[in-house]
Tab-separated table of C-alpha atoms in Angstrom:
chain	number	residue	atom	x	y	z
A	249	MET	CA	66.557	220.020	-76.638
A	250	LYS	CA	67.138	218.977	-73.049
A	251	ILE	CA	64.140	217.296	-71.414
A	252	ILE	CA	64.423	217.192	-67.639
A	253	ILE	CA	62.770	214.430	-65.600
A	254	THR	CA	61.794	215.636	-62.130
A	255	LEU	CA	59.551	214.214	-59.428
A	256	GLY	CA	57.802	215.046	-56.189
A	257	ILE	CA	55.432	213.791	-53.538
A	258	GLY	CA	53.173	215.835	-51.313
A	259	ASP	CA	50.262	215.858	-48.925
A	260	GLY	CA	47.596	218.354	-47.973
A	261	PRO	CA	44.073	218.798	-46.631
A	262	THR	CA	42.661	218.203	-50.154
A	263	GLU	CA	43.806	216.227	-53.192
A	264	LEU	CA	44.331	219.514	-55.055
A	265	SER	CA	46.593	220.910	-52.334
A	266	ALA	CA	48.483	217.591	-52.238
A	267	PHE	CA	48.974	217.902	-56.020
A	268	ASP	CA	50.290	221.454	-55.596
A	269	ASN	CA	52.629	220.284	-52.821
A	270	ALA	CA	53.942	217.509	-55.094
A	271	LEU	CA	54.498	220.080	-57.865
A	272	HIS	CA	56.416	222.232	-55.381
A	273	GLN	CA	58.573	219.270	-54.351
A	274	ALA	CA	59.231	218.605	-58.060
A	275	GLY	CA	60.314	222.244	-58.455
A	276	ILE	CA	57.562	223.279	-60.877
A	277	ALA	CA	54.739	224.670	-58.718
A	278	ASN	CA	54.502	228.228	-59.983
A	279	TYR	CA	53.979	227.565	-63.684
A	280	ASN	CA	50.923	227.285	-65.901
A	281	LEU	CA	51.213	223.671	-67.013
A	282	ILE	CA	50.711	222.829	-70.671
A	283	ARG	CA	50.437	219.088	-71.018
A	284	LEU	CA	52.025	217.446	-74.050
A	285	SER	CA	51.509	213.990	-75.518
A	286	SER	CA	54.168	211.343	-75.863
A	287	VAL	CA	56.629	212.269	-78.619
A	288	ILE	CA	60.268	213.145	-77.952
A	289	PRO	CA	61.642	215.380	-80.749
A	290	ALA	CA	64.811	214.459	-82.655
A	291	GLY	CA	67.927	215.959	-81.107
A	292	SER	CA	66.623	215.570	-77.564
A	293	GLU	CA	68.545	214.530	-74.487
A	294	ILE	CA	66.759	213.163	-71.401
A	295	ILE	CA	68.245	214.418	-68.142
A	296	ASP	CA	67.172	212.764	-64.891
A	297	LYS	CA	67.531	215.483	-62.268
A	298	LYS	CA	65.294	217.078	-59.700
A	299	ILE	CA	64.926	220.777	-60.388
A	300	ASP	CA	63.981	223.781	-58.284
A	301	TRP	CA	62.336	226.338	-60.519
A	302	ASN	CA	59.647	227.330	-57.993
A	303	ASN	CA	60.781	230.956	-57.892
A	304	LYS	CA	62.373	231.140	-61.336
A	305	GLU	CA	59.613	232.224	-63.737
A	306	TYR	CA	56.380	232.747	-61.834
A	307	GLY	CA	53.349	232.289	-64.066
A	308	HIS	CA	55.211	231.278	-67.233
A	309	ARG	CA	53.975	228.453	-69.434
A	310	LEU	CA	55.668	225.115	-68.806
A	311	TYR	CA	55.476	222.476	-71.533
A	312	LEU	CA	55.643	219.007	-70.049
A	313	VAL	CA	54.453	215.427	-69.970
A	314	TYR	CA	53.475	214.304	-66.502
A	315	SER	CA	51.978	211.451	-64.570
A	316	GLU	CA	50.252	212.077	-61.273
A	317	CYS	CA	48.356	209.936	-58.842
A	318	SER	CA	46.444	210.850	-55.694
A	319	ALA	CA	45.142	208.841	-52.752
A	320	SER	CA	42.931	210.024	-49.908
A	321	GLU	CA	42.029	206.774	-48.156
A	322	PRO	CA	44.390	205.789	-45.305
A	323	GLY	CA	46.548	202.812	-46.271
A	324	LYS	CA	46.195	203.373	-50.036
A	325	GLU	CA	49.238	204.194	-52.134
A	326	ALA	CA	49.613	206.604	-55.051
A	327	TRP	CA	52.273	205.835	-57.670
A	328	ALA	CA	53.182	207.830	-60.778
A	329	GLY	CA	55.717	207.091	-63.467
A	330	LEU	CA	57.127	208.019	-66.833
A	331	GLY	CA	58.870	205.679	-69.233
A	332	TRP	CA	60.764	206.502	-72.399
A	333	ILE	CA	62.699	205.062	-75.295
A	334	THR	CA	64.940	206.934	-77.710
A	335	GLU	CA	66.888	206.272	-80.865
A	336	GLU	CA	70.588	206.452	-80.148
A	337	LYS	CA	71.501	208.247	-83.395
A	338	THR	CA	68.705	210.829	-83.582
A	339	GLY	CA	67.540	211.277	-79.984
A	340	LYS	CA	63.911	211.058	-81.084
A	341	GLY	CA	61.651	208.789	-79.101
A	342	LEU	CA	58.499	208.052	-77.188
A	343	LEU	CA	57.400	208.904	-73.666
A	344	VAL	CA	54.505	207.379	-71.731
A	345	GLU	CA	52.865	208.254	-68.450
A	346	HIS	CA	51.119	205.810	-66.132
A	347	HIS	CA	49.800	205.818	-62.592
A	348	GLY	CA	48.413	203.220	-60.235
A	349	PRO	CA	48.249	201.735	-56.739
A	350	SER	CA	51.729	200.143	-56.734
A	351	GLU	CA	55.233	200.560	-58.104
A	352	ALA	CA	55.080	197.156	-59.799
A	353	GLU	CA	51.804	197.986	-61.578
A	354	VAL	CA	53.107	201.316	-62.896
A	355	LYS	CA	56.357	199.771	-64.157
A	356	LYS	CA	54.413	196.973	-65.875
A	357	GLN	CA	52.111	199.464	-67.612
A	358	ILE	CA	55.107	201.517	-68.770
A	359	ASN	CA	56.930	198.473	-70.159
A	360	ASP	CA	53.812	197.042	-71.812
A	361	SER	CA	52.956	200.366	-73.468
A	362	LEU	CA	56.427	201.087	-74.808
A	363	LYS	CA	56.949	197.534	-76.074
A	364	ARG	CA	53.690	197.722	-78.012
A	365	MET	CA	54.317	201.242	-79.331
A	366	GLN	CA	57.638	200.075	-80.824
A	367	GLU	CA	56.021	197.206	-82.715
A	368	TYR	CA	54.339	199.326	-85.378
A	369	ARG	CA	57.084	201.937	-85.813
A	370	PRO	CA	60.109	201.404	-88.096
A	371	ASP	CA	62.488	203.169	-85.691
A	372	LYS	CA	65.182	201.306	-83.736
A	373	TYR	CA	64.880	202.320	-80.105
A	374	GLY	CA	67.210	201.585	-77.212
A	375	LYS	CA	66.291	200.108	-73.862
A	376	ILE	CA	63.285	201.260	-71.849
A	377	SER	CA	64.067	203.781	-69.123
A	378	HIS	CA	61.680	204.864	-66.406
A	379	LYS	CA	61.255	207.049	-63.335
A	380	VAL	CA	58.627	206.121	-60.734
A	381	VAL	CA	57.653	207.633	-57.379
A	382	GLY	CA	55.008	206.803	-54.782
A	383	ILE	CA	53.571	207.788	-51.434
A	384	LYS	CA	51.273	206.097	-48.916
A	385	CYS	CA	48.242	207.885	-47.499
A	386	LYS	CA	48.370	207.984	-43.709
A	387	GLY	CA	45.387	210.282	-43.168
A	388	LYS	CA	45.693	213.411	-45.304
A	389	PRO	CA	45.357	213.182	-49.095
A	390	VAL	CA	48.647	212.535	-50.917
A	391	CYS	CA	49.936	212.920	-54.457
A	392	ALA	CA	52.903	211.622	-56.453
A	393	ILE	CA	54.093	213.240	-59.681
A	394	VAL	CA	56.806	212.575	-62.262
A	395	ALA	CA	57.261	215.198	-64.982
A	396	ALA	CA	59.266	215.485	-68.184
A	397	VAL	CA	59.876	219.205	-68.602
A	398	TYR	CA	60.414	220.306	-72.200
A	399	LYS	CA	60.645	224.097	-71.868
A	400	SER	CA	59.227	227.193	-70.244
A	401	GLU	CA	57.999	230.231	-72.085
A	402	GLY	CA	56.923	233.694	-71.009
A	403	TRP	CA	53.799	235.477	-72.166
A	404	ASN	CA	55.423	238.342	-74.094
């Protein structure tokens, strides 16, 4: 399975419209999002690439893990990030999502979570990888999103 990491930032008159704008910038605005937890199946490959599926499969289900953060107070920042670790031989792994007011805080949370999650598992994971994005509120609400897209599926 190929899991694609994409990201986006957006603004709008409301936090919801900023979220939708960020989804559009990430290339996944026109899907019904089905949020997954943090397990990467065996045989997976993580691909870090921005996608543009906005007009690909309107209304389909999109299975994903995502982190999003909004800010609506001028001067505040919104940061979102995903971090992951995988076994080299099997491709299985773990994925975490964090958000916060700064890039440093989000990266710290990602590293702390994944280090701890490895401690009680027998698996041998590789190095921690991450993708983080942020935006500063200058007046209108803003949103940052990072998503790990597993697959899309139609309704029939």
